[in-house]
Short mmCIF file of C-alpha atoms and ligand atoms in Angstrom, two decimals:
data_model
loop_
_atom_site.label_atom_id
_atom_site.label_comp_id
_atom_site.label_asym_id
_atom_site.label_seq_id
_atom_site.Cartn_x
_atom_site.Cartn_y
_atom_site.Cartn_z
CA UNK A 1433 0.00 0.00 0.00
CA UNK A 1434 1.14 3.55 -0.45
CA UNK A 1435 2.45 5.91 2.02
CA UNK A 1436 -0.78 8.36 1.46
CA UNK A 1437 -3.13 4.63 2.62
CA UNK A 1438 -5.51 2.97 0.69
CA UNK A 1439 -5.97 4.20 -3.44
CA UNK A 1440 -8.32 1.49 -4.32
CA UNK A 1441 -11.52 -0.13 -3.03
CA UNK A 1442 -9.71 -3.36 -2.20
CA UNK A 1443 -7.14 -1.89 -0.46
CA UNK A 1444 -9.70 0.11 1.47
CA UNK A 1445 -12.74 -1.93 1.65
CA UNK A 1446 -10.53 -4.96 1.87
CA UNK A 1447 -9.21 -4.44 5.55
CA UNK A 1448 -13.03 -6.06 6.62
CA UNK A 1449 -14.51 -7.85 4.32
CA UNK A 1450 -14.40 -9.18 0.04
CA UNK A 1451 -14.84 -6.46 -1.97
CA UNK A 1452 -16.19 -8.35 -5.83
CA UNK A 1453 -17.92 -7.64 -8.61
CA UNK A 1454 -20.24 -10.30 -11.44
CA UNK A 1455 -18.13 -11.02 -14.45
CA UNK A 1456 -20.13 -11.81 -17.64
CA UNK A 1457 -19.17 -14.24 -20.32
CA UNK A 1458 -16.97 -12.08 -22.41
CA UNK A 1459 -15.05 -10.49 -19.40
CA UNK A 1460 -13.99 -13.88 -18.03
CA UNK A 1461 -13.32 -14.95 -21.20
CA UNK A 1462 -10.57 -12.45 -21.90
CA UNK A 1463 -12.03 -10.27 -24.54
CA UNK A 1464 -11.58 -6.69 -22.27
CA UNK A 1465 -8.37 -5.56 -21.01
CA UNK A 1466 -10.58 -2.48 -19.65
CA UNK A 1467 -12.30 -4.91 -17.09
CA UNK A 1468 -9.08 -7.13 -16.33
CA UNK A 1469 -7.39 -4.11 -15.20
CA UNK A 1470 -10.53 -2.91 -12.89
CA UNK A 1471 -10.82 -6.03 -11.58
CA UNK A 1472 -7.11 -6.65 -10.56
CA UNK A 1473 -6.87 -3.10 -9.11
CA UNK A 1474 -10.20 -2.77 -7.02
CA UNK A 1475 -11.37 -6.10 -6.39
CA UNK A 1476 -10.42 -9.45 -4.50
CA UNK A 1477 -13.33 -12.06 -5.16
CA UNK A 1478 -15.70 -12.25 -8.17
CA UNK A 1479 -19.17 -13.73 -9.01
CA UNK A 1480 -19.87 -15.51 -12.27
CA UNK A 1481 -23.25 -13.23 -13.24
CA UNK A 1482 -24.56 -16.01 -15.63
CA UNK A 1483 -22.17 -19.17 -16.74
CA UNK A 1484 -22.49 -21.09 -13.32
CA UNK A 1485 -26.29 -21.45 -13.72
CA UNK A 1486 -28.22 -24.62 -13.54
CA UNK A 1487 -29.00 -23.65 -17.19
CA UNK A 1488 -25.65 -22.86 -18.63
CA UNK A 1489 -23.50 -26.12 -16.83
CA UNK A 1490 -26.68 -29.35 -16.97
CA UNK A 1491 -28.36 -28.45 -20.38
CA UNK A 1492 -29.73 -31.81 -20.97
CA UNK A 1493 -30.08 -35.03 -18.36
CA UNK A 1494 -26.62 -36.56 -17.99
CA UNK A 1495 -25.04 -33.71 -19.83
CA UNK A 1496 -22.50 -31.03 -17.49
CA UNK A 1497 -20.97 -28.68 -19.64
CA UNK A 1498 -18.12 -26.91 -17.41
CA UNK A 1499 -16.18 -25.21 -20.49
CA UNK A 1500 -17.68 -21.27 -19.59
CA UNK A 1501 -17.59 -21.91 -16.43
CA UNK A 1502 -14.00 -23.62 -16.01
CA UNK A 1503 -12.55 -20.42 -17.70
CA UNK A 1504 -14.17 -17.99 -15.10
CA UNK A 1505 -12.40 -19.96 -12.41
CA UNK A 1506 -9.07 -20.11 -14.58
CA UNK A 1507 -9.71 -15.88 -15.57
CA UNK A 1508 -10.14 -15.60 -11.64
CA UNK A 1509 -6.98 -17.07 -10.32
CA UNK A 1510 -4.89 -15.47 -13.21
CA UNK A 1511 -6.19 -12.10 -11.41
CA UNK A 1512 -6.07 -13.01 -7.96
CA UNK A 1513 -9.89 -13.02 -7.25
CA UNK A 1514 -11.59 -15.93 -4.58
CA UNK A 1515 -14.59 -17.68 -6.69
CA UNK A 1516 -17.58 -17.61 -5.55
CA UNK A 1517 -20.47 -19.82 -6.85
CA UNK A 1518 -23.50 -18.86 -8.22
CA UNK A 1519 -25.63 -20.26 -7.68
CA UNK A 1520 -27.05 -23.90 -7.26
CA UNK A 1521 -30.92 -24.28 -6.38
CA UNK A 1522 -32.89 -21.24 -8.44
CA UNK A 1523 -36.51 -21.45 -9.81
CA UNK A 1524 -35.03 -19.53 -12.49
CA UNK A 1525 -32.59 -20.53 -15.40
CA UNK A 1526 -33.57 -24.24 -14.06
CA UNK A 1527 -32.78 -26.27 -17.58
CA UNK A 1528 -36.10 -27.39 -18.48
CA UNK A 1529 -35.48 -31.26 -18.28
CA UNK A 1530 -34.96 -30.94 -14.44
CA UNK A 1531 -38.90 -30.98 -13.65
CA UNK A 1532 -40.06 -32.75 -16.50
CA UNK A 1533 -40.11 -36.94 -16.63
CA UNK A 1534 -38.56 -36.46 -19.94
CA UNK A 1535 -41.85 -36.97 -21.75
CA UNK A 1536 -43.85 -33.81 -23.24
CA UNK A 1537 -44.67 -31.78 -20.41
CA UNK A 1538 -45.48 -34.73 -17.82
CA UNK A 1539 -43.94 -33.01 -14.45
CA UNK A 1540 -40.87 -35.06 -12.56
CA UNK A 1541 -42.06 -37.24 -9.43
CA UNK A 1542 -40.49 -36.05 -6.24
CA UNK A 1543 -38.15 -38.69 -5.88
CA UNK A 1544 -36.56 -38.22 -9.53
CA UNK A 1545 -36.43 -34.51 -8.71
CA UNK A 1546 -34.88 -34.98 -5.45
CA UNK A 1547 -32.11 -37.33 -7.56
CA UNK A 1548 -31.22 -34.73 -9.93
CA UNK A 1549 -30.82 -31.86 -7.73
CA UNK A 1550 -28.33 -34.12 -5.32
CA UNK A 1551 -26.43 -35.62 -8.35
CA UNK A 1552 -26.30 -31.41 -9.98
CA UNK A 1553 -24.72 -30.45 -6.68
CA UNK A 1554 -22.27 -33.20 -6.31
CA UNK A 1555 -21.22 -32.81 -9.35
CA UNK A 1556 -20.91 -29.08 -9.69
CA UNK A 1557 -19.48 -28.53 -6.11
CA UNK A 1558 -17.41 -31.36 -6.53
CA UNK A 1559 -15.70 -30.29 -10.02
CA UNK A 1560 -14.62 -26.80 -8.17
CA UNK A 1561 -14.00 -28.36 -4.95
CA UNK A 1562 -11.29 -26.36 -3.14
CA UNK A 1563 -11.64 -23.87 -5.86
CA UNK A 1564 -15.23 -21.73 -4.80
CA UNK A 1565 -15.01 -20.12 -1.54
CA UNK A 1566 -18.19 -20.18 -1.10
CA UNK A 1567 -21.81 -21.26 -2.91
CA UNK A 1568 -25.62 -19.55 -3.40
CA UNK A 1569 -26.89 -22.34 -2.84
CA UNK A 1570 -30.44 -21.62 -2.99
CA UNK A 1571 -31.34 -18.48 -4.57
CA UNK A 1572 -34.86 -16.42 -4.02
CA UNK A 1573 -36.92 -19.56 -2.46
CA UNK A 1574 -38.72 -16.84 -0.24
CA UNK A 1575 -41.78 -14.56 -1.29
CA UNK A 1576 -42.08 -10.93 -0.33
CA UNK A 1577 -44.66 -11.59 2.25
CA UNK A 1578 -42.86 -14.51 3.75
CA UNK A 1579 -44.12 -17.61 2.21
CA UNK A 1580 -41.64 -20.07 0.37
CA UNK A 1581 -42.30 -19.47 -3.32
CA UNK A 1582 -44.24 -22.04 -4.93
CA UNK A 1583 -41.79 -23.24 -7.20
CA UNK A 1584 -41.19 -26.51 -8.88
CA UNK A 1585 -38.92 -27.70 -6.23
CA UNK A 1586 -41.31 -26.10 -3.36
CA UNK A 1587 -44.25 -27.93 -4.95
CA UNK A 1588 -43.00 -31.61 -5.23
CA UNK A 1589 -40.51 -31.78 -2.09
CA UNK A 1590 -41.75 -28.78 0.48
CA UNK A 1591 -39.11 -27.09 1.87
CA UNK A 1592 -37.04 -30.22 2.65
CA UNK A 1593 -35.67 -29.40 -0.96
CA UNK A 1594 -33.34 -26.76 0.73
CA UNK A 1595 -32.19 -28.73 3.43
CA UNK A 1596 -30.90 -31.13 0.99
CA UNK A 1597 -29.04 -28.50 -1.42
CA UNK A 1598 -27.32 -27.40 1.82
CA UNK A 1599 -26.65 -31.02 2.80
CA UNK A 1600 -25.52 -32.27 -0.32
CA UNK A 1601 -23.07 -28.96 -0.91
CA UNK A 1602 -21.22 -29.69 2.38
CA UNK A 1603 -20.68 -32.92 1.44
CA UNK A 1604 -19.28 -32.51 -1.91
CA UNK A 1605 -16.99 -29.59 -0.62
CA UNK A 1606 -16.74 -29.70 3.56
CA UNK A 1607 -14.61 -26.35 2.90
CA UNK A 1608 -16.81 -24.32 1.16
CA UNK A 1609 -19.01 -22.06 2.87
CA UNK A 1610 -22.35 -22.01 1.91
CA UNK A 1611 -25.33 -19.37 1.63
CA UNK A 1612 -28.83 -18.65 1.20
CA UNK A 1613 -29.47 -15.59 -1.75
CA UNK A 1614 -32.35 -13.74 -2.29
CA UNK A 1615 -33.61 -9.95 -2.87
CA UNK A 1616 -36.06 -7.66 -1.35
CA UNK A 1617 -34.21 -8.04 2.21
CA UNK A 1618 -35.84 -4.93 3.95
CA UNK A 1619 -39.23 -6.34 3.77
CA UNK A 1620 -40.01 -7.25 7.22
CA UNK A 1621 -41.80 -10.63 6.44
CA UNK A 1622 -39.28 -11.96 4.20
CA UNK A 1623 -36.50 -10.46 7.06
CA UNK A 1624 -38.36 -13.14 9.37
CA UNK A 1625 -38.68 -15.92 7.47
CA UNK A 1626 -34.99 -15.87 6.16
CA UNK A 1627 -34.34 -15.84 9.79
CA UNK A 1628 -36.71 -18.94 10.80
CA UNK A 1629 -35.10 -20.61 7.65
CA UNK A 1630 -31.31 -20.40 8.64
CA UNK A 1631 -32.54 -21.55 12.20
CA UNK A 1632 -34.21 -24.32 10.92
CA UNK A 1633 -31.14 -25.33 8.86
CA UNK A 1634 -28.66 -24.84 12.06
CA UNK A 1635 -31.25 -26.27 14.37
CA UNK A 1636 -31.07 -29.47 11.48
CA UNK A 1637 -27.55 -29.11 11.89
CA UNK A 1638 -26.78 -28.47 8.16
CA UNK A 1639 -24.06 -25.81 7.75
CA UNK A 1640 -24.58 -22.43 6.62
CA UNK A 1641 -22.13 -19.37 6.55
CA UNK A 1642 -24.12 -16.70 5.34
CA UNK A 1643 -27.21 -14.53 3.93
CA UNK A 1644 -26.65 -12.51 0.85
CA UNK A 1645 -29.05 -9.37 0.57
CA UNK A 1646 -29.00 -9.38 -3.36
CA UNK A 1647 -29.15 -5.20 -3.20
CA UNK A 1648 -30.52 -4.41 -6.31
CA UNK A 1649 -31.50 -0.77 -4.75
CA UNK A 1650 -33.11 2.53 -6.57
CA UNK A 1651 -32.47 5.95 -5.61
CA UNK A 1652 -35.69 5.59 -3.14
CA UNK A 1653 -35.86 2.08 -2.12
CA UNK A 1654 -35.19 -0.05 0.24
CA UNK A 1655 -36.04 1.89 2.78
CA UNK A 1656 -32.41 2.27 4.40
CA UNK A 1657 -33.86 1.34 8.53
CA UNK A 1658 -35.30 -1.77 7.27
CA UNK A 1659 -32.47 -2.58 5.30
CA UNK A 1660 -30.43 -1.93 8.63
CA UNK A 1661 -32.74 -4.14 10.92
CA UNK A 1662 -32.38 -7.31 8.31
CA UNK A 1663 -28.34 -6.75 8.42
CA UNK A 1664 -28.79 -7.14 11.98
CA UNK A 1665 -31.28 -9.67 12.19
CA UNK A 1666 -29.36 -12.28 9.70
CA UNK A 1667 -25.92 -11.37 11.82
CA UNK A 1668 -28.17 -12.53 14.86
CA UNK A 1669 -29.10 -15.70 13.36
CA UNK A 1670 -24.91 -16.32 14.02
CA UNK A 1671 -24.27 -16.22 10.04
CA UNK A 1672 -22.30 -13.84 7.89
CA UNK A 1673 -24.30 -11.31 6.14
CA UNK A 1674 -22.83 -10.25 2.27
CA UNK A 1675 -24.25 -8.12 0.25
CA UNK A 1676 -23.88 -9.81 -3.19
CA UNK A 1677 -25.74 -7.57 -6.08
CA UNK A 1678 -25.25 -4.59 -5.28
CA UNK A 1679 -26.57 -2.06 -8.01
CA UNK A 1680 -28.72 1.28 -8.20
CA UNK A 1681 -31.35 1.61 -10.76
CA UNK A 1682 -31.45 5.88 -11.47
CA UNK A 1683 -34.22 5.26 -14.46
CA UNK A 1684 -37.55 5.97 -13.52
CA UNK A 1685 -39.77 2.60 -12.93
CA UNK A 1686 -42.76 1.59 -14.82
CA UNK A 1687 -45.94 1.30 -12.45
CA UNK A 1688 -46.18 -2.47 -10.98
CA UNK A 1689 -42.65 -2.85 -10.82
CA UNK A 1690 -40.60 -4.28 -7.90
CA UNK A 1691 -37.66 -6.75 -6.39
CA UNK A 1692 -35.70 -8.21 -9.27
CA UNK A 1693 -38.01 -11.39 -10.53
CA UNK A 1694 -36.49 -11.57 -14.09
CA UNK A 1695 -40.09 -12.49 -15.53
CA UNK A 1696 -40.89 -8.77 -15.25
CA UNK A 1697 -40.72 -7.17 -18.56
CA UNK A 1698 -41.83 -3.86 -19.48
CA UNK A 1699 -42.52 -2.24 -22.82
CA UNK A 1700 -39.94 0.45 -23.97
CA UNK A 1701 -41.13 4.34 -24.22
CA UNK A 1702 -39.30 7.20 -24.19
CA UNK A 1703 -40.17 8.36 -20.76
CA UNK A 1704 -38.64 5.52 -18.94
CA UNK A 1705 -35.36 6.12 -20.68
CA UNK A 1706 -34.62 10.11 -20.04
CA UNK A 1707 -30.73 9.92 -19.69
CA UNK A 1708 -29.04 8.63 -23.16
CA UNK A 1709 -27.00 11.32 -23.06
CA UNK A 1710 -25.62 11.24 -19.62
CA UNK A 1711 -27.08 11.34 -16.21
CA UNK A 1712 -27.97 15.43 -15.70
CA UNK A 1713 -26.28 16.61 -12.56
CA UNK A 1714 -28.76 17.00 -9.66
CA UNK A 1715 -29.65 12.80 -10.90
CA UNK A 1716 -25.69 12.19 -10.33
CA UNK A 1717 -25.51 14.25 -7.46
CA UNK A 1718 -28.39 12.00 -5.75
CA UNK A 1719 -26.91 8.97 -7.23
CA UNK A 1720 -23.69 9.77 -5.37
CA UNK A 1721 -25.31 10.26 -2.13
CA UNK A 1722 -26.94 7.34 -2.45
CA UNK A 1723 -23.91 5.05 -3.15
CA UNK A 1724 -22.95 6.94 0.39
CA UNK A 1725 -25.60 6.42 2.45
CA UNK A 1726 -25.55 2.81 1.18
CA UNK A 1727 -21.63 2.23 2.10
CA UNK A 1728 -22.11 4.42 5.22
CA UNK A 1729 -24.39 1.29 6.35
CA UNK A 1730 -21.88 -1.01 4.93
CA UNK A 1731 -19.07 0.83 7.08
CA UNK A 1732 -21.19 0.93 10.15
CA UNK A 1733 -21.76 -2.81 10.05
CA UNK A 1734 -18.76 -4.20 8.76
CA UNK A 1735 -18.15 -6.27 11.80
CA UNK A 1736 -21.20 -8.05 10.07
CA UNK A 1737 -20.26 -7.98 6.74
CA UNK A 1738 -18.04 -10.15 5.22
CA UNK A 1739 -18.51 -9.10 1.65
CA UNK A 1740 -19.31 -6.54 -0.69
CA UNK A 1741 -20.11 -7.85 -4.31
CA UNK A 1742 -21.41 -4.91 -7.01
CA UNK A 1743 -23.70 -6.80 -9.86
CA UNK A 1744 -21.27 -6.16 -12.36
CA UNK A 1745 -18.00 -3.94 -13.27
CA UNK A 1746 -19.09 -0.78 -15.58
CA UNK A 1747 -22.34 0.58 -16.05
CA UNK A 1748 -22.21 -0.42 -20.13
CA UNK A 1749 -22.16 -4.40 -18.63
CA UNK A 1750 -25.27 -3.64 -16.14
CA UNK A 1751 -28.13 -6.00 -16.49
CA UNK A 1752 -30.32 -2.76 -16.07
CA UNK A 1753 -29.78 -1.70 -19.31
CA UNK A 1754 -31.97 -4.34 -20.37
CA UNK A 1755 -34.46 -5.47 -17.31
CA UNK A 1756 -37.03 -4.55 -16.59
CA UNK A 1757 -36.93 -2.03 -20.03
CA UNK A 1758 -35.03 -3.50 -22.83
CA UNK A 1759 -32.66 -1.35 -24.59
CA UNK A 1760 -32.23 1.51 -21.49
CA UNK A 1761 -28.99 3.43 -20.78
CA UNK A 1762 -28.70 3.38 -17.25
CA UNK A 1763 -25.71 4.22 -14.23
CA UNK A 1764 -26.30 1.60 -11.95
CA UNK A 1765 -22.52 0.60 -11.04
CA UNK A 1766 -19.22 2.59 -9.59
CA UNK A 1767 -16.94 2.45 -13.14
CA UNK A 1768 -18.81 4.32 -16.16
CA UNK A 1769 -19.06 2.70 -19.91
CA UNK A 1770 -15.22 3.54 -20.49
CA UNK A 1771 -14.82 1.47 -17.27
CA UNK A 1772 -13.58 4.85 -15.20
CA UNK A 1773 -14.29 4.70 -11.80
CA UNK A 1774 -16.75 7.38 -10.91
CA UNK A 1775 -15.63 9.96 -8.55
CA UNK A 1776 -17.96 8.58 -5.85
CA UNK A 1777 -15.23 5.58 -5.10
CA UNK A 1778 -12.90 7.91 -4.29
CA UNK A 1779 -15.34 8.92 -1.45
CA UNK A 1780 -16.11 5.16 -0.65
CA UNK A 1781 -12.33 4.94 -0.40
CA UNK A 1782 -12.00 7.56 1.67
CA UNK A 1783 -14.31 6.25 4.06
CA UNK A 1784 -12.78 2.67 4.57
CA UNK A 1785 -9.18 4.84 5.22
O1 9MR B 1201 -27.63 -10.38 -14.39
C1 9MR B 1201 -28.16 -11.63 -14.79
C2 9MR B 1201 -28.69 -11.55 -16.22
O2 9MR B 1201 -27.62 -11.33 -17.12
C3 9MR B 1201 -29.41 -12.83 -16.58
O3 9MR B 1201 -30.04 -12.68 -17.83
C4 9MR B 1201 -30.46 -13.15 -15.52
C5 9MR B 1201 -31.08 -14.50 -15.77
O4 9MR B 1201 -30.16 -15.54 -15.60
O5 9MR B 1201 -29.87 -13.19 -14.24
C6 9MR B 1201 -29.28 -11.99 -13.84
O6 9MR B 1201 -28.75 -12.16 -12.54
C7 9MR B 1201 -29.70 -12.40 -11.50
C8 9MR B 1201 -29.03 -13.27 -10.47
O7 9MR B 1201 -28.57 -14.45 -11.07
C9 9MR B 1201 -30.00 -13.60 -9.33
N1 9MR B 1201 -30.54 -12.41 -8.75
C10 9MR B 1201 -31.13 -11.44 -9.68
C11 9MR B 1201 -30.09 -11.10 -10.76
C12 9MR B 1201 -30.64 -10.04 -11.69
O8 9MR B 1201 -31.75 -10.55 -12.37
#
């Protein structure tokens, strides 16, 4: 470290807990010097934002296709960032042929289900064992008001379907710590059941390490006290608490829209996309105090926290350019398109010093 302290997020940010950011496809595969260099200056752990998906590594029964995947672990440990996995167990970007009995559209019985999501976790935690620090292991099994979502896996094994991702994982890789993912953590309800859930599972005694609070936050939500209470309600529950997508949406939100369930999908109009040209100043001004108040929490707590992961590098790379709008220009990340950092994480910086 220099003599004038910390210059970079990981050197700052990096004294208490993983500082990371999601790496898409063509990042990990080598194709932008702009994000290697980001990555190797400011970060020390990264999140594969897609290729380690149920979808992308099982795309047909008996089939695991590692190659994307392989080469975000080889990208990482050429630039000195921990792995972490993401994510096993998610109603979402399930390959289709997991609840199906591989007839039409006849669903699987519970017992075939129950096979293939203990022989996908074996085999996935067990080709990166000693490699992943730690796994989502189930993602977003929780509804806003509390209830487990009535998902495939919900519907034909009831929540026992978690304790055995969480089983399974430990016993493919007894090193790896393992976590429960979801968004929407301020919500009081969900906040409760999260906490009954990693009870449950410790009360079972299955291991888990931590609760990631996805963060996918907007200039005016979550409300920043509720977001406080869950930090300290998961850290009471004796696990680690990470915040693991962290983003800000600045674009204004159709009506109806909420959380970060992928099936939302708005139609594109002018009025939802005001800042092609660059954010206007009083927009980055509030977007700036924002990323404060947010990492003014983050400093406050960061006996709790043990990581810090932004959903993605530069803003050009955001998912938010396409969900819930497709073709938007939005901000929602600390580097800008040319992969600067913004002044803001100077200020972050400053703050960790
Ligand atoms: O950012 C991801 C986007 O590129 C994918 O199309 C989408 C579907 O796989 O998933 C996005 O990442 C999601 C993450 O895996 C789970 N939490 C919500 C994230 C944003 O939708």
């Amino acid at each position: 470290m220099s003599p004038a302290g910390a210059q970079t997020l990981k050197e700052a940010i990096g004294k208490y807990c993983l500082i990371g950011a999601a790496v898409n496809q063509w990042q990990s595969d080598g194709q932008v010097p702009e994000a290697d260099a980001v990555l190797e200056k400011h970060f020390n752990c990264a999140v594969a934002e897609n290729c380690m998906k149920p979808e992308t590594l099982a795309p047909a029964e008996g089939i695991f296709d590692f190659r994307v995947a392989d080469k975000f672990v080889n990208y990482c440990r050429q630039h000195n960032l921990k792995v972490l996995g993401h994510c096993l167990v998610w109603h979402s970007q399930a390959p289709d042929w997991w609840f199906t009995n591989g007839y039409a559209a006849a669903p699987a019985s519970k017992e075939v289900l129950k096979e293939r999501i203990i022989k996908h976790i074996k085999t996935v935690v067990g080709h990166y064992k000693g490699q992943v620090h730690g796994w989502d292991v189930v993602n977003e099994a929780i509804m806003d008001d509390g209830s487990f979502r009535k998902s495939p896996y919900y519907n034909l094994l009831g929540e026992e379907f978690i304790e055995i991702a969480f089983r399974t994982a430990h016993e493919a890789d007894p090193d790896a710590e393992l976590y429960y993912n979801d968004y929407s953590m301020s919500g009081q309800a969900k906040r409760e059941a999260v906490c009954r859930l990693v009870r449950n599972l410790k009360a079972k005694g299955l291991r888990i390490d931590g609760v990631g609070m996805q963060s996918h936050n907007g200039l005016d939500y979550p409300n920043l006290e509720e977001y406080e209470k869950s930090i300290d309600a998961f850290a009471a529950c004796g696990v680690k608490v990470m915040i693991t997508e962290l983003d800000i949406n600045v674009l204004p939100n159709p009506e109806g829209f909420g959380g970060a369930d992928i099936a939302q999908n708005f139609e594109l109009q002018q009025k939802y996309n005001p800042y092609v040209n660059g954010l206007p100043k009083d927009k980055a001004r509030e977007l700036d105090e924002r990323w404060m108040a947010l990492f003014n929490i983050y400093y406050k707590h960061r006996a709790q926290i043990s990581r810090i992961n932004l959903w993605g590098i530069s803003d050009g790379g955001s998912w938010l350019n396409g969900w819930p709008i497709k073709g938007r220009t939005n901000y929602p990340l600390l580097f800008d398109r040319q992969y600067q950092p913004k002044p803001v994480v100077n200020e972050i910086i400053k703050l960790y010093k």
